[in-house]
């Protein structure tokens, strides 16, 4: 469960550019006026010295305030990124004293071996199912919650709540529900004369199961974001469409949905990233060894801390995941700059 | 009227029923768990499942670990976020924007990516199976810094003018002016951090393997591998209640802050 890194970076970038521009003009100003006399030149040199003194005093204050955090981020986020690059070039088992350099063999394996391709297939299905499931259900719920009815705030809160709950706890609850022998779902399916699938044995059923649980946990987030998007649509636009005798379905597709495009796009990108990075708890608890549920993050864990201890291979997958997320973020940046809505 | 309520009711049931089922099953005796005619509410209420959880995992120790990790981790993270955000906004140094960009990129790196090298680092420092080993790697905070920086930037400059005339330094400006007027934003960051720390699973799972050093989610994962019979579900539900209900209570009381923090960027 993380905040929206993508949007964060976009906003940060725009803020950054304006910031540096204003800082530049402020610095340029004293140099822009040429010193007419020797005195003025000396004055300026003194001013520069004072500026330098102030700036070095600022630096020590800045480091006092921000230094610890920057150091921690360097040590536990940036240094690991660099180390992963190095580890990924090794044939190395976790705990083993020796490692063989193997160049790009780990990457080659991840992109060409059957088990590597299986990870891509599972990640693709999980991401598609998790993202589409939570966005479609989230939108439906948001449309319902957008009507002014009593109890709406309570409903919104309740539907959002699974998003803040422990993935481990949620996974335990749903294991009981899915249990083919005594699970609640088994009893419900039984009412309709359907035999419960072997949820914990069949790899495809496994994958479907974890997608359902992920969607249950995540749809409230989508609903709340969609609801905010819906509430920002001007009422008079919908009213004028109603006067033009557009039915509710027509109104949705020709007025509401186009105005919702930025929200849809935002949720699409954040959900793709979330589904790749946030599902670990559910996957690890419901399918401990990854039977049909080896998404890319789970595979990183299983390869280094599962039974194989293939640390080099795991690092290579981690590098691939990082660049995948980087590319998704970059694509989003481009689109956001173009401002995706068609009004 | 009914058409408006019915879809909400269905959605609410889908969200709420599994949680009700969890609480109810945690108080059921074994025969009501393995029955072929299950009831929504326990016919005979028992706390035996909680007692079993306590026997299988050192519950009080594990709870204490989780509380320490959550509180110490959150306090340090929030403090770091406040001071870093303040420095980025109010202490002018060249290259500050570049540093901010570096913090933003860090926001994008998921914990799974840095897990293996961090494991090597903490193991080398002797931090396996220690509480500081669980807390340390997560302390660098990009999320809180980002959120509070946005907030500090929106504060009017006039707020600080009187203090500046008095010759107040940055420490006084931060703790006597910026922090008191930013309490809602700081609460948001704190609550989101608390929720994340309490639920955190991947890193504690990797860095601990002795029971009295585990946090609650890790211990529950172990409970699951020990209690793998159909008859054990009551015990597992008791475990789930212990990790889920505290967050449900906090969320119910302070949902406004938590929702706004978690949907930051999308909802203004």
Coordinates of C-alpha atoms in Angstrom, one line a residue:
Chain A
X1 CA 0.0 0.0 0.0
X2 CA 1.8 3.1 -1.2
X3 CA 0.9 6.6 -2.3
X4 CA 0.8 7.4 -6.0
X5 CA 4.4 7.5 -7.1
X6 CA 3.5 8.3 -10.7
X7 CA 1.4 11.3 -10.0
X8 CA 3.8 12.3 -7.4
X9 CA 6.7 12.4 -9.8
X10 CA 4.6 14.3 -12.4
X11 CA 3.7 17.0 -10.0
X12 CA 7.2 17.1 -8.6
X13 CA 8.6 17.6 -12.0
X14 CA 6.4 20.5 -12.9
X15 CA 7.1 22.1 -9.5
X16 CA 10.8 21.5 -9.9
X17 CA 11.0 23.3 -13.3
X18 CA 9.3 26.4 -12.0
X19 CA 11.3 26.4 -8.9
X20 CA 14.7 26.2 -10.6
X21 CA 13.6 28.9 -13.0
X22 CA 12.8 31.4 -10.3
X23 CA 15.9 30.4 -8.4
X24 CA 18.0 31.1 -11.5
X25 CA 16.5 34.6 -12.2
X26 CA 17.1 35.5 -8.6
X27 CA 20.8 34.5 -8.9
X28 CA 21.2 36.1 -12.3
X29 CA 20.0 39.5 -11.1
X30 CA 23.2 40.8 -9.4
X31 CA 25.4 39.8 -12.3
X32 CA 23.0 41.2 -14.9
X33 CA 23.8 44.8 -13.8
X34 CA 27.5 45.4 -14.7
X35 CA 29.6 47.2 -12.1
X36 CA 30.2 50.8 -13.4
X37 CA 33.1 51.6 -11.0
X38 CA 35.8 49.9 -9.1
X39 CA 33.9 50.5 -5.8
X40 CA 30.9 48.7 -7.0
X41 CA 33.0 45.8 -8.1
X42 CA 34.5 45.5 -4.6
X43 CA 31.0 45.8 -3.1
X44 CA 29.9 43.0 -5.3
X45 CA 32.8 40.8 -4.3
X46 CA 31.9 41.4 -0.7
X47 CA 28.3 40.6 -1.4
X48 CA 29.4 37.4 -3.1
X49 CA 31.5 36.4 -0.1
X50 CA 28.6 37.1 2.2
X51 CA 26.4 35.1 -0.2
X52 CA 28.9 32.2 -0.1
X53 CA 29.0 32.3 3.7
X54 CA 25.2 32.3 3.9
X55 CA 25.0 29.5 1.4
X56 CA 27.4 27.3 3.3
X57 CA 25.5 28.1 6.5
X58 CA 22.4 27.1 4.6
X59 CA 24.0 23.9 3.5
X60 CA 24.9 22.7 7.0
X61 CA 21.3 23.6 8.2
X62 CA 19.9 21.8 5.2
X63 CA 21.9 18.7 5.9
X64 CA 21.0 18.8 9.6
X65 CA 17.3 18.8 8.6
X66 CA 17.3 16.6 5.5
X67 CA 20.6 14.7 5.8
X68 CA 19.4 11.7 7.9
X69 CA 16.5 11.0 5.5
X70 CA 18.7 11.4 2.4
X71 CA 21.3 9.1 3.9
X72 CA 18.7 6.4 4.7
X73 CA 17.2 6.7 1.2
X74 CA 20.7 6.4 -0.4
X75 CA 21.6 3.4 1.8
X76 CA 18.4 1.4 1.6
X77 CA 17.0 2.4 -1.8
X78 CA 19.7 3.6 -4.2
X79 CA 22.6 1.4 -3.0
X80 CA 20.4 -1.7 -3.4
X81 CA 19.5 -0.6 -6.9
X82 CA 23.2 -0.5 -7.8
X83 CA 23.9 -3.7 -5.9
X84 CA 21.2 -5.5 -7.8
X85 CA 22.8 -4.5 -11.1
X86 CA 26.0 -6.2 -9.9
X87 CA 24.3 -9.3 -8.3
X88 CA 22.4 -9.8 -11.5
X89 CA 25.6 -10.6 -13.4
X90 CA 26.5 -13.4 -11.0
X91 CA 25.6 -17.1 -10.7
X92 CA 25.3 -16.9 -7.0
X93 CA 23.3 -18.8 -4.3
X94 CA 22.3 -16.8 -1.3
X95 CA 24.6 -17.8 1.6
X96 CA 27.2 -19.3 -0.7
X97 CA 30.8 -17.8 -0.3
X98 CA 31.6 -17.9 -4.0
X99 CA 29.9 -16.5 -7.1
X100 CA 30.6 -17.0 -10.8
X101 CA 30.3 -14.0 -13.1
X102 CA 27.9 -15.0 -15.9
X103 CA 27.3 -11.7 -17.8
X104 CA 23.7 -11.4 -19.0
X105 CA 22.8 -15.1 -18.6
X106 CA 20.4 -14.4 -15.8
X107 CA 18.5 -11.9 -17.9
X108 CA 18.6 -14.2 -20.9
X109 CA 17.1 -16.9 -18.7
X110 CA 14.3 -14.7 -17.4
X111 CA 13.3 -13.7 -21.0
X112 CA 13.7 -17.0 -22.7
X113 CA 13.3 -20.0 -20.3
X114 CA 9.9 -21.6 -19.9
X115 CA 9.8 -20.7 -16.2
X116 CA 10.8 -17.1 -16.9
X117 CA 8.1 -16.8 -19.6
X118 CA 5.6 -18.4 -17.2
X119 CA 6.3 -15.4 -14.8
X120 CA 5.4 -13.0 -17.6
X121 CA 2.2 -14.9 -18.4
X122 CA 1.1 -15.0 -14.8
X123 CA 2.0 -11.4 -14.2
X124 CA 0.0 -10.4 -17.3
X125 CA -3.1 -12.3 -16.3
X126 CA -2.9 -11.2 -12.7
X127 CA -2.4 -7.5 -13.6
X128 CA -5.2 -7.6 -16.2
X129 CA -7.6 -9.3 -13.9
X130 CA -6.7 -7.3 -10.8
X131 CA -6.8 -3.9 -12.7
X132 CA -9.9 -4.4 -14.8
X133 CA -11.7 -6.1 -11.9
X134 CA -11.1 -3.4 -9.4
X135 CA -11.6 -0.5 -11.8
X136 CA -14.9 -1.8 -13.3
X137 CA -16.4 -2.7 -9.9
X138 CA -15.0 0.5 -8.4
X139 CA -16.6 2.6 -11.1
X140 CA -20.0 0.9 -10.7
X141 CA -19.9 1.5 -6.9
X142 CA -18.8 5.1 -7.4
X143 CA -21.8 5.7 -9.8
X144 CA -24.1 4.3 -7.1
X145 CA -22.5 6.3 -4.3
X146 CA -22.7 9.5 -6.4
X147 CA -26.4 9.8 -5.8
X148 CA -27.4 11.8 -2.8
X149 CA -28.7 9.2 -0.4
X150 CA -28.5 8.9 3.4
X151 CA -25.8 6.6 4.7
X152 CA -23.6 7.4 1.7
X153 CA -20.5 8.4 3.7
X154 CA -20.8 5.3 5.8
X155 CA -21.0 3.1 2.7
X156 CA -18.0 4.9 1.2
X157 CA -15.9 4.3 4.4
X158 CA -16.9 0.7 4.7
X159 CA -16.1 -0.1 1.1
X160 CA -12.7 1.6 1.3
X161 CA -11.8 -0.2 4.6
X162 CA -10.3 -3.4 3.1
X163 CA -7.6 -1.3 1.5
X164 CA -6.0 -0.4 4.9
X165 CA -6.2 -4.0 6.3
X166 CA -3.3 -6.3 6.7
X167 CA -2.8 -8.4 3.5
X168 CA -1.8 -11.4 5.7
X169 CA -5.1 -11.1 7.7
X170 CA -7.2 -10.7 4.6
X171 CA -5.5 -13.7 3.0
X172 CA -6.3 -15.9 6.1
X173 CA -10.0 -14.8 6.0
X174 CA -10.3 -15.7 2.3
X175 CA -8.5 -19.0 2.7
X176 CA -11.3 -20.0 4.9
X177 CA -14.0 -18.7 2.5
X178 CA -12.4 -20.5 -0.4
X179 CA -11.8 -23.8 1.4
X180 CA -13.3 -26.5 -0.9
X181 CA -14.3 -28.6 2.2
X182 CA -15.8 -26.2 4.6
X183 CA -15.5 -22.7 3.0
X184 CA -18.5 -20.3 2.8
X185 CA -18.0 -20.2 -1.0
X186 CA -18.4 -24.0 -1.2
X187 CA -21.7 -23.8 0.6
X188 CA -22.9 -21.0 -1.8
X189 CA -21.8 -22.9 -4.9
X190 CA -23.5 -26.0 -3.5
X191 CA -26.8 -24.1 -3.4
X192 CA -26.5 -23.7 -7.2
X193 CA -25.5 -27.4 -7.6
X194 CA -21.9 -26.5 -8.5
X195 CA -18.9 -28.4 -7.1
X196 CA -16.2 -26.2 -5.6
X197 CA -13.0 -26.1 -7.6
X198 CA -9.9 -27.3 -5.9
X199 CA -8.8 -23.8 -5.2
X200 CA -5.6 -24.6 -3.4
X201 CA -4.3 -27.3 -5.8
X202 CA -5.2 -26.3 -9.4
X203 CA -2.7 -23.6 -10.6
X204 CA -5.4 -21.8 -12.7
X205 CA -7.9 -21.8 -9.8
X206 CA -5.1 -20.5 -7.6
X207 CA -4.5 -17.5 -9.9
X208 CA -8.3 -16.8 -10.1
X209 CA -8.5 -17.0 -6.3
X210 CA -5.8 -14.5 -5.6
X211 CA -7.2 -12.1 -8.2
X212 CA -10.6 -12.2 -6.5
X213 CA -9.0 -11.4 -3.1
X214 CA -6.8 -8.6 -4.5
X215 CA -9.9 -7.1 -6.2
X216 CA -11.9 -7.3 -2.9
X217 CA -9.1 -5.5 -1.1
X218 CA -8.5 -2.9 -3.8
X219 CA -11.8 -1.9 -5.3
X220 CA -12.7 0.6 -2.5
X221 CA -9.6 2.6 -3.5
X222 CA -10.8 2.8 -7.1
X223 CA -14.4 3.6 -6.0
X224 CA -13.2 6.6 -3.9
X225 CA -11.0 8.0 -6.6
X226 CA -13.8 7.5 -9.2
X227 CA -16.3 9.2 -6.9
X228 CA -14.1 12.2 -6.6
X229 CA -13.8 12.3 -10.4
X230 CA -17.6 12.1 -10.7
X231 CA -18.2 14.8 -8.2
X232 CA -15.9 17.2 -10.1
X233 CA -18.1 16.9 -13.2
X234 CA -20.2 20.1 -13.5
X235 CA -23.9 19.4 -12.8
X236 CA -25.1 21.7 -15.6
X237 CA -23.4 19.5 -18.3
X238 CA -25.4 16.5 -17.1
X239 CA -28.5 18.6 -16.8
X240 CA -28.3 19.9 -20.3
X241 CA -27.8 16.3 -21.6
X242 CA -30.9 15.4 -19.7
X243 CA -32.8 18.3 -21.3
X244 CA -31.6 16.9 -24.7
X245 CA -33.4 13.7 -23.7
X246 CA -30.3 11.6 -23.3
X247 CA -31.1 8.5 -21.3
X248 CA -28.9 7.5 -18.3
X249 CA -26.8 5.1 -20.4
X250 CA -26.3 7.6 -23.2
X251 CA -25.5 10.3 -20.6
X252 CA -22.9 8.0 -19.1
X253 CA -21.1 7.2 -22.3
X254 CA -21.3 10.5 -24.1
X255 CA -21.0 13.0 -21.1
X256 CA -19.7 11.3 -18.0
X257 CA -17.1 8.9 -19.3
X258 CA -15.3 11.4 -21.6
X259 CA -14.9 13.8 -18.7
X260 CA -13.7 11.0 -16.5
X261 CA -10.9 10.1 -18.9
X262 CA -8.1 11.7 -16.7
X263 CA -9.3 9.7 -13.7
X264 CA -9.6 6.5 -15.7
X265 CA -6.1 7.0 -17.0
X266 CA -4.7 7.8 -13.6
X267 CA -6.2 4.8 -12.0
X268 CA -5.1 2.6 -14.9
X269 CA -1.5 3.5 -14.4
X270 CA -1.5 3.4 -10.6
X271 CA -3.4 0.2 -10.5
X272 CA -1.0 -1.5 -12.9
X273 CA 1.9 -0.5 -10.7
X274 CA 0.1 -1.4 -7.5
X275 CA -1.0 -4.8 -8.8
X276 CA 2.6 -5.5 -9.6
X277 CA 4.0 -4.4 -6.2
X278 CA 1.3 -4.6 -3.6
X279 CA 0.0 -8.2 -3.9
X280 CA 2.9 -9.9 -2.2
X281 CA 1.1 -10.6 1.2
X282 CA -1.9 -12.3 -0.4
X283 CA 0.3 -14.4 -2.7
X284 CA 2.7 -15.5 -0.1
X285 CA 0.0 -16.5 2.5
X286 CA -2.5 -18.1 0.1
X287 CA 0.0 -19.8 -2.2
X288 CA 3.2 -20.1 -0.2
X289 CA 5.3 -21.8 -3.0
X290 CA 3.7 -20.0 -5.9
X291 CA 1.7 -22.7 -7.6
X292 CA 0.5 -20.8 -10.7
X293 CA 0.8 -17.4 -8.9
X294 CA 4.4 -16.5 -9.6
X295 CA 4.0 -12.9 -10.5
X296 CA 7.1 -10.9 -11.0
X297 CA 7.4 -9.6 -7.4
X298 CA 6.6 -13.1 -6.0
X299 CA 9.2 -14.6 -8.2
X300 CA 11.9 -12.2 -7.0
X301 CA 11.1 -13.4 -3.4
X302 CA 10.8 -17.1 -4.2
X303 CA 14.1 -17.2 -6.2
X304 CA 16.2 -15.7 -3.5
X305 CA 14.3 -16.7 -0.3
X306 CA 12.4 -19.7 -1.5
X307 CA 13.9 -23.2 -1.9
X308 CA 16.4 -22.3 -4.6
X309 CA 18.4 -19.4 -3.2
X310 CA 19.2 -18.2 -6.7
X311 CA 20.2 -14.7 -5.6
X312 CA 21.8 -13.6 -8.9
X313 CA 18.7 -14.6 -10.9
X314 CA 16.4 -12.9 -8.4
X315 CA 18.5 -9.7 -8.6
X316 CA 18.1 -9.8 -12.4
X317 CA 14.3 -10.0 -12.1
X318 CA 14.4 -7.1 -9.6
X319 CA 16.3 -5.0 -12.2
X320 CA 13.8 -5.9 -14.9
X321 CA 10.9 -4.9 -12.5
X322 CA 12.5 -1.6 -11.7
X323 CA 12.9 -0.7 -15.4
X324 CA 9.4 -1.9 -16.2
X325 CA 8.0 0.4 -13.5
X326 CA 10.3 3.2 -14.8
X327 CA 8.9 2.9 -18.3
X328 CA 5.3 2.8 -17.2
X329 CA 6.0 6.0 -15.2
X330 CA 7.7 7.7 -18.2
X331 CA 4.8 6.8 -20.5
X332 CA 2.4 8.2 -17.9
X333 CA 4.4 11.4 -17.7
X334 CA 4.1 11.9 -21.5
X335 CA 0.4 11.4 -21.4
X336 CA -0.2 13.7 -18.5
X337 CA 1.7 16.4 -20.2
X338 CA -0.7 16.1 -23.1
X339 CA -3.6 16.4 -20.5
X340 CA -5.8 13.4 -21.4
X341 CA -9.3 14.7 -21.6
X342 CA -11.4 15.6 -24.6
X343 CA -13.5 18.5 -23.5
Chain B
X1 CA -35.5 4.5 -3.4
X2 CA -35.0 0.8 -3.4
X3 CA -33.1 0.9 -6.7
X4 CA -30.6 3.3 -5.2
X5 CA -30.1 1.2 -2.1
X6 CA -30.0 -2.3 -3.5
X7 CA -26.6 -2.0 -5.3
X8 CA -25.0 -0.3 -2.3
X9 CA -26.4 -3.0 -0.1
X10 CA -24.9 -5.7 -2.3
X11 CA -21.5 -4.0 -2.4
X12 CA -21.6 -3.5 1.4
X13 CA -22.5 -7.1 2.0
X14 CA -19.6 -8.3 -0.2
X15 CA -17.2 -6.1 1.7
X16 CA -18.6 -6.6 5.2
X17 CA -19.7 -10.2 5.3
X18 CA -16.1 -11.7 5.1
X19 CA -15.1 -9.6 8.0
X20 CA -18.2 -10.5 10.0
X21 CA -17.5 -14.2 9.2
X22 CA -14.0 -13.8 10.4
X23 CA -15.0 -12.3 13.8
X24 CA -17.8 -14.8 14.3
X25 CA -15.8 -17.9 13.3
X26 CA -13.0 -16.8 15.7
X27 CA -15.4 -17.4 18.6
X28 CA -16.8 -20.7 17.4
X29 CA -15.8 -24.1 18.8
X30 CA -14.3 -26.6 16.5
X31 CA -17.6 -28.5 15.9
X32 CA -19.2 -25.3 14.5
X33 CA -16.2 -24.8 12.1
X34 CA -16.2 -28.3 10.6
X35 CA -20.0 -28.6 10.5
X36 CA -21.8 -29.0 7.2
X37 CA -24.6 -26.6 8.3
X38 CA -22.7 -23.5 9.3
X39 CA -24.5 -20.6 11.0
X40 CA -23.5 -16.9 10.7
X41 CA -23.2 -16.5 14.4
X42 CA -21.6 -18.9 16.9
X43 CA -24.2 -21.0 18.8
X44 CA -21.8 -21.4 21.7
X45 CA -19.3 -18.5 22.2
X46 CA -15.7 -19.6 23.1
X47 CA -12.4 -17.9 23.4
X48 CA -10.5 -21.2 22.9
X49 CA -9.2 -20.2 19.5
X50 CA -7.5 -17.1 21.0
X51 CA -5.9 -19.3 23.7
X52 CA -4.6 -21.7 21.0
X53 CA -3.1 -18.8 19.1
X54 CA -1.4 -17.8 22.3
X55 CA 0.0 -21.3 22.7
X56 CA 1.3 -21.6 19.1
X57 CA 3.0 -18.2 18.9
X58 CA 4.3 -16.2 21.8
X59 CA 1.4 -13.8 21.4
X60 CA 2.2 -11.1 23.9
X61 CA 5.9 -10.9 22.7
X62 CA 4.8 -10.7 19.1
X63 CA 2.2 -8.1 19.8
X64 CA 4.8 -6.1 21.7
X65 CA 7.2 -6.4 18.8
X66 CA 4.6 -5.1 16.4
X67 CA 3.7 -2.2 18.7
X68 CA 7.4 -1.2 19.1
X69 CA 8.1 -1.5 15.4
X70 CA 5.0 0.4 14.5
X71 CA 5.4 3.2 17.0
X72 CA 9.2 3.7 16.8
X73 CA 9.2 3.4 13.0
X74 CA 6.3 5.8 12.6
X75 CA 7.6 8.4 15.0
X76 CA 11.1 8.5 13.3
X77 CA 9.6 8.4 9.8
X78 CA 7.2 11.3 10.5
X79 CA 9.9 13.4 12.2
X80 CA 12.3 12.8 9.2
X81 CA 9.5 13.6 6.8
X82 CA 8.7 16.9 8.6
X83 CA 12.4 18.1 8.8
X84 CA 13.2 17.0 5.2
X85 CA 10.1 18.7 3.8
X86 CA 10.9 21.8 5.7
X87 CA 14.4 21.9 4.5
X88 CA 13.3 21.4 0.9
X89 CA 10.9 24.3 1.1
X90 CA 12.5 26.9 3.4
X91 CA 16.2 26.4 3.4
X92 CA 17.6 27.6 0.1
X93 CA 20.5 25.6 -1.2
X94 CA 21.5 25.1 -4.8
X95 CA 20.5 21.6 -6.1
X96 CA 17.6 21.2 -3.6
X97 CA 15.3 20.4 -6.5
X98 CA 17.6 17.7 -7.7
X99 CA 17.6 16.2 -4.3
X100 CA 13.8 16.3 -4.3
X101 CA 13.7 14.6 -7.6
X102 CA 15.9 11.9 -6.2
X103 CA 13.5 11.4 -3.3
X104 CA 10.6 11.2 -5.8
X105 CA 12.3 8.5 -7.8
X106 CA 12.8 6.6 -4.6
X107 CA 9.0 6.7 -4.1
X108 CA 8.8 4.6 -7.3
X109 CA 11.1 1.7 -6.1
X110 CA 9.0 -1.1 -4.6
X111 CA 10.4 -2.9 -1.5
X112 CA 10.8 -6.1 -3.4
X113 CA 13.5 -4.5 -5.6
X114 CA 15.7 -3.5 -2.7
X115 CA 14.9 -6.6 -0.5
X116 CA 17.9 -8.7 -1.4
X117 CA 20.7 -6.1 -1.0
X118 CA 19.1 -4.8 2.2
X119 CA 19.1 -8.3 3.6
X120 CA 22.8 -8.5 2.9
X121 CA 23.4 -5.1 4.6
X122 CA 21.3 -5.8 7.7
X123 CA 22.7 -9.3 8.0
X124 CA 26.3 -7.9 7.8
X125 CA 25.4 -5.4 10.5
X126 CA 24.1 -8.2 12.8
X127 CA 20.5 -7.0 12.5
X128 CA 18.8 -10.3 11.8
X129 CA 16.2 -11.2 14.4
X130 CA 16.5 -7.8 16.0
X131 CA 13.8 -5.1 16.2
X132 CA 16.2 -2.4 14.9
X133 CA 16.9 -4.7 11.9
X134 CA 13.2 -4.7 11.2
X135 CA 12.8 -1.0 11.6
X136 CA 16.0 0.5 10.0
X137 CA 15.7 -0.1 6.3
X138 CA 12.2 1.3 6.1
X139 CA 13.0 4.6 7.8
X140 CA 14.0 6.7 4.8
X141 CA 10.7 8.3 3.9
X142 CA 9.8 9.5 0.4
X143 CA 6.0 9.4 0.7
X144 CA 5.8 11.6 3.8
X145 CA 8.4 14.0 2.6
X146 CA 6.5 14.5 -0.7
X147 CA 3.2 15.0 1.0
X148 CA 4.4 17.5 3.6
X149 CA 6.5 19.4 1.0
X150 CA 3.4 20.0 -1.0
X151 CA 1.7 21.2 2.1
X152 CA 4.5 23.5 3.4
X153 CA 4.7 25.1 -0.1
X154 CA 1.0 26.1 0.3
X155 CA 1.6 27.9 3.6
X156 CA 1.5 31.7 3.2
X157 CA 4.8 33.5 3.7
X158 CA 3.3 36.1 6.1
X159 CA 3.0 33.3 8.7
X160 CA 6.7 33.5 9.2
X161 CA 7.3 37.2 8.9
X162 CA 6.7 38.2 12.5
X163 CA 8.9 35.3 13.7
X164 CA 11.6 36.4 11.3
X165 CA 11.5 40.0 12.6
X166 CA 12.1 38.5 16.1
X167 CA 15.1 36.8 14.7
X168 CA 13.8 33.3 15.0
X169 CA 15.9 30.5 13.5
X170 CA 14.8 27.6 11.4
X171 CA 14.2 25.4 14.5
X172 CA 11.7 27.8 16.0
X173 CA 10.1 28.5 12.6
X174 CA 9.6 24.8 12.1
X175 CA 8.4 23.7 15.5
X176 CA 6.5 26.8 16.6
X177 CA 4.9 27.8 13.4
X178 CA 5.1 25.3 10.5
X179 CA 4.2 22.2 12.6
X180 CA 1.3 23.7 14.6
X181 CA -0.5 25.0 11.5
X182 CA 0.1 21.7 9.6
X183 CA -1.3 19.3 12.1
X184 CA -4.0 17.9 9.8
X185 CA -1.4 17.1 7.1
X186 CA 1.0 15.7 9.7
X187 CA -1.8 13.5 11.1
X188 CA -2.5 12.2 7.6
X189 CA 1.1 11.3 7.1
X190 CA 1.3 9.7 10.6
X191 CA -1.8 7.6 10.1
X192 CA -0.8 6.3 6.7
X193 CA 2.6 5.5 8.1
X194 CA 1.1 3.7 11.1
X195 CA -1.1 1.6 8.9
X196 CA 1.7 0.6 6.7
X197 CA 4.1 -0.2 9.5
X198 CA 1.5 -2.4 11.3
X199 CA 0.7 -4.3 8.1
X200 CA 4.2 -4.6 6.9
X201 CA 5.0 -8.2 6.0
X202 CA 7.7 -8.8 3.4
X203 CA 10.7 -7.3 5.2
X204 CA 10.0 -8.6 8.7
X205 CA 9.4 -12.0 7.0
X206 CA 12.8 -12.0 5.5
X207 CA 14.8 -10.6 8.4
X208 CA 13.3 -12.7 11.3
X209 CA 13.1 -16.4 11.8
X210 CA 13.0 -16.8 15.5
X211 CA 9.5 -16.6 17.0
X212 CA 10.1 -14.0 19.8
X213 CA 11.5 -11.5 17.2
X214 CA 8.6 -11.8 14.7
X215 CA 6.0 -9.1 14.2
X216 CA 2.3 -10.1 14.2
X217 CA 1.8 -10.7 10.4
X218 CA 4.9 -12.9 10.2
X219 CA 3.9 -14.9 13.2
X220 CA 0.4 -15.4 11.7
X221 CA 2.0 -16.6 8.5
X222 CA 3.8 -19.2 10.6
X223 CA 0.6 -20.1 12.4
X224 CA -0.9 -20.8 9.1
X225 CA 1.8 -23.3 8.2
X226 CA 1.4 -25.1 11.5
X227 CA -2.4 -25.1 11.6
X228 CA -3.2 -26.5 8.2
X229 CA -6.3 -28.6 9.1
X230 CA -9.9 -27.7 8.2
X231 CA -10.5 -27.7 11.9
X232 CA -7.9 -25.0 12.4
X233 CA -9.8 -22.2 10.7
X234 CA -11.2 -20.9 14.0
X235 CA -7.7 -20.4 15.2
X236 CA -6.6 -18.7 12.0
X237 CA -9.6 -16.4 12.2
X238 CA -8.6 -15.5 15.7
X239 CA -5.2 -14.6 14.4
X240 CA -6.8 -12.5 11.5
X241 CA -8.9 -10.7 14.0
X242 CA -5.8 -9.7 16.0
X243 CA -4.1 -8.1 13.0
X244 CA -7.2 -6.7 11.3
X245 CA -9.4 -5.3 14.0
X246 CA -7.0 -2.7 15.5
X247 CA -6.6 -1.1 12.0
X248 CA -10.4 -1.3 11.5
X249 CA -10.9 0.7 14.7
X250 CA -8.3 3.3 13.8
X251 CA -9.7 3.6 10.3
X252 CA -13.3 3.9 11.6
X253 CA -12.3 6.8 13.9
X254 CA -9.9 8.7 11.6
X255 CA -10.9 7.6 8.1
X256 CA -11.0 11.2 6.8
X257 CA -7.2 11.6 7.2
X258 CA -6.4 8.1 6.0
X259 CA -8.5 8.2 2.9
X260 CA -7.1 11.6 1.9
X261 CA -3.5 10.5 2.5
X262 CA -3.9 7.3 0.5
X263 CA -5.7 8.9 -2.4
X264 CA -3.3 11.8 -2.5
X265 CA -2.5 12.8 -6.1
X266 CA -5.9 11.7 -7.4
X267 CA -8.3 13.5 -5.1
X268 CA -7.7 17.1 -4.4

